[in-house]
Amino acid sequence: MTDSAPERVLEVRDLKVHFPVMAGALVRRQVGSVKAVDGVSFDVRRSETLGLVGESGCGKSTTGLAVLKMLDITSGQVIFEGEDISDHDRARMRPIRRRMQMVYQDPFGSLNPRMKVAEIVGEPLEVHGMAGDRAAYRERVASLLDMVGLLPDMADRYPHEFSGGQRQRIGIARALALEPTLIICDEPVSALDVSIQAQVVNLFQDLQERLGLTYIFIAHDLAVVRHISHRIAVMYLGRIVEIASSSELYGSPLHPYTEALLAAIPIPDPAIEATRPQQIITGEVPSAMRPPPGCRFHTRCPRVMDVCRSVDPPMRDMGGGRAVACHLHGA
Amino acid sequence: MGVPLLSVRGLSTEFRTERGTVKAVDDVSFDLAAGETLAIVGESGSGKSVTAMSILRLIPDPPGRIATGEVVFDGRDLLKLEDHEIRSIRGNRIAMIFQEPMSSLNPSLTIGLQIAEPINLHRKTPWAAAMDMAAELLARVRLPDARSRLRSYPHQFSGGMRQRAMIAMALACQPQLIIADEPTTALDVTVQAQILALLKEVTRAVNSALILITHDLGVVARYADRVCVMYGGRIVEAGPAREIYARPRHPYTIGLMASVPRLDQAAGSRLMPIDGQPPNLANLPPGCAFAPRCRHATDLCRAERPALASSGPEHHSACHYHDRLSA
Ligand SMILES: Nc1ncnc2c1ncn2[C@@H]1O[C@H](COP(=O)(O)OP(=O)(O)OP(=O)(O)O)[C@@H](O)[C@H]1O
Ligand SMILES: Nc1ncnc2c1ncn2[C@@H]1O[C@H](COP(=O)(O)OP(=O)(O)OP(=O)(O)O)[C@@H](O)[C@H]1O
Ligand code: SF4
Ligand code: SF4
Ligand SMILES: [Mg+2]
Ligand SMILES: [Mg+2]
């Protein structure tokens, strides 16, 4: 028997998503485009959690939505369980949708206010004909609610009756209903208090172990990301700048942006915080309409060199599954 | 503290539902001085947002109702003002940054218009100048291409960009009190640090006050002067931030601190949530609301509701055994 490499659930190749920017009061014309995702490649293996972190607006949610084909891809490829879905239309996506779910960043915008919680959570089961008889259905919904720490009597309430964190858990229960292969979690725990966050993170890990789920986990809380992810990709302005195992990334970050990100994590201890220098990367946040030439981080990089201003550093394989795009780490 | 800028006294807010009356906020009191930052932390559903919305009288009625209490701001009880009076305070002297940007941004208006509107309305600034200020504010919350982004609609913004647009809106009229409900949950740590530094700077510049609702205990540690911990609609612990971290005096706070994932912990290890379910606010137990989940609970706890009692310098805890706990 040979030891085969773990199977890839998802392969993303040079993905680009550009949004047109229009102007003009009467005649609308395109004046440019926001290069939200601008050449992103990565793989995710079965039962793996890939963390996706980076500055607000750098293209994380857009990457997630593009992988699910909920946005038009400008160019590049998305291969899900061996099938190239880059050019699939809605109809061809339908059977695949069941196996790919998303937990959304903004729970308010993504829950139907006219549906009761039980209906919201159970709807995917009905849509995909997995509802079973009445009793089985009720039981399944109740167990989904219980999994995410909601009380059974909450099933008959409407979303507006819940707090922000409770709504987020409804979204998670809904995504889990179909037991999909891949779940893209977009800030799934950032609306939750730390104790419930801990419950949900443990829940994600249990489900992964039990059902072999694969996750892309987008989040800003780097302690949580490190906790749950096997590997982490760091994005900056539409690109991945570093990808490594969690322990390597946190232990020895290679890219200066990763370093800056790790240095900015607040520590839950006022005594330490009072004496710690506030390390904030400065400089103008560059435009995703006109990304800087050369290295995209060069306008803010504390270690910028001449070459960085003109030459775009390619992604370099550093071995052991680690890669970085920075001239400091040349061949 | 001299005369506080804001003084909340005995505030109770409830919702009438089919399942009974939900006591979302139950007898909450706190003071806030100009220049001060107060953090409110606590479990999801513990009444943090409802407290904030009650201060500005934004509770939907029905089903909600502010049952009792006073909210004295700058000498006047906001709960007694006429509707037009509270409207002239909202977004002007007190600004609120809402937890879910999409619920308070109008999806069919451009971001620029939504930021310029309060400036035009409250400050009587002409539209063109208000738009210029909107662009400036967007740049201050670190939005790239601020000027051309004025014409964007909310759905064209990322989650964190929407949150920053809300913050820009809140800063527009230089309010004396900013209530920020999870203002940075959608932001990465570097932008978060910039935004919180900006909020601090703005509050310092005009000596205003900040209520920071957050569950990020790292953020609390870095930015808050004082902390209120809520559980089941009540304040269960309050005190200076340093005190609370060094000597938490309520079992819920102790559990909260223990459930934070830390970078110095082994990756992949189990986190330690507080076991059990949050209380049912329509049917609270007679004694301590935390008793069913508390490992120190006794018969006394189950029978008698503990009052907030002094537990150190400026430190209060609502636990029968506050003086016998150690973290
Ligand atoms: N319109 C409503 N109708 C009925 N119940 C409500 C309504 N709005 C809020 N509640 C209830 O009031 C309680 C307090 O909610 P609140 O939004 O203040 O929680 P929170 O502490 O802000 O939580 P989170 O951290 O999750 O945002 C919750 O149990 C919620 O279910
Ligand atoms: N529908 C759209 N139309 C135009 N621009 C868009 C659209 N959706 C996203 N963008 C832009 O694409 C860029 C990336 O957005 P995205 O939502 O992917 O960021 P993100 O990394 O998820 O950020 P955050 O952490 O703030 O959620 C932003 O500049 C955003 O304004
Ligand atoms: S390539 Fe140059 S500018 Fe870019 S991150 Fe590396 S050192 Fe900094
Ligand atoms: S009063 Fe009793 S049950 Fe409540 S927190 Fe204190 S020890 Fe626990
Ligand atoms: Mg996003
Ligand atoms: Mg809230």
mmCIF file with all atom_site columns, N, CA and C and ligand atoms in Angstrom, chain A residues 163-164, chain B residues 48-49 99 181, ligand 6:
data_model
loop_
_atom_site.group_PDB
_atom_site.id
_atom_site.type_symbol
_atom_site.label_atom_id
_atom_site.label_alt_id
_atom_site.label_comp_id
_atom_site.label_asym_id
_atom_site.label_entity_id
_atom_site.label_seq_id
_atom_site.pdbx_PDB_ins_code
_atom_site.Cartn_x
_atom_site.Cartn_y
_atom_site.Cartn_z
_atom_site.occupancy
_atom_site.B_iso_or_equiv
_atom_site.pdbx_formal_charge
_atom_site.auth_seq_id
_atom_site.auth_comp_id
_atom_site.auth_asym_id
_atom_site.auth_atom_id
_atom_site.pdbx_PDB_model_num
ATOM   1  N  N  . SER A 1 163 ? -30.445 37.930 19.771 1.00 0.00 ? 163 SER A N  1
ATOM   2  C  CA . SER A 1 163 ? -29.287 38.806 19.815 1.00 0.00 ? 163 SER A CA 1
ATOM   3  C  C  . SER A 1 163 ? -28.379 38.460 18.629 1.00 0.00 ? 163 SER A C  1
ATOM   4  N  N  . GLY A 1 164 ? -27.398 39.322 18.383 1.00 0.00 ? 164 GLY A N  1
ATOM   5  C  CA . GLY A 1 164 ? -26.489 39.129 17.251 1.00 0.00 ? 164 GLY A CA 1
ATOM   6  C  C  . GLY A 1 164 ? -25.811 37.763 17.272 1.00 0.00 ? 164 GLY A C  1
ATOM   7  N  N  . LYS B 2 48  ? -26.640 43.394 26.370 1.00 0.00 ? 48  LYS B N  1
ATOM   8  C  CA . LYS B 2 48  ? -25.720 44.501 26.102 1.00 0.00 ? 48  LYS B CA 1
ATOM   9  C  C  . LYS B 2 48  ? -26.310 45.464 25.065 1.00 0.00 ? 48  LYS B C  1
ATOM   10 N  N  . SER B 2 49  ? -26.740 44.909 23.926 1.00 0.00 ? 49  SER B N  1
ATOM   11 C  CA . SER B 2 49  ? -27.277 45.772 22.872 1.00 0.00 ? 49  SER B CA 1
ATOM   12 C  C  . SER B 2 49  ? -28.584 46.419 23.313 1.00 0.00 ? 49  SER B C  1
ATOM   13 N  N  . GLN B 2 99  ? -24.253 47.002 15.951 1.00 0.00 ? 99  GLN B N  1
ATOM   14 C  CA . GLN B 2 99  ? -23.561 45.719 15.872 1.00 0.00 ? 99  GLN B CA 1
ATOM   15 C  C  . GLN B 2 99  ? -23.571 45.149 14.460 1.00 0.00 ? 99  GLN B C  1
ATOM   16 N  N  . ASP B 2 181 ? -21.290 49.354 19.549 1.00 0.00 ? 181 ASP B N  1
ATOM   17 C  CA . ASP B 2 181 ? -21.709 47.975 19.800 1.00 0.00 ? 181 ASP B CA 1
ATOM   18 C  C  . ASP B 2 181 ? -20.904 47.051 18.893 1.00 0.00 ? 181 ASP B C  1
HETATM 19 MG MG . MG  C 3 .   ? -25.600 42.651 20.883 1.00 0.00 ? 6   MG  C MG 1
#
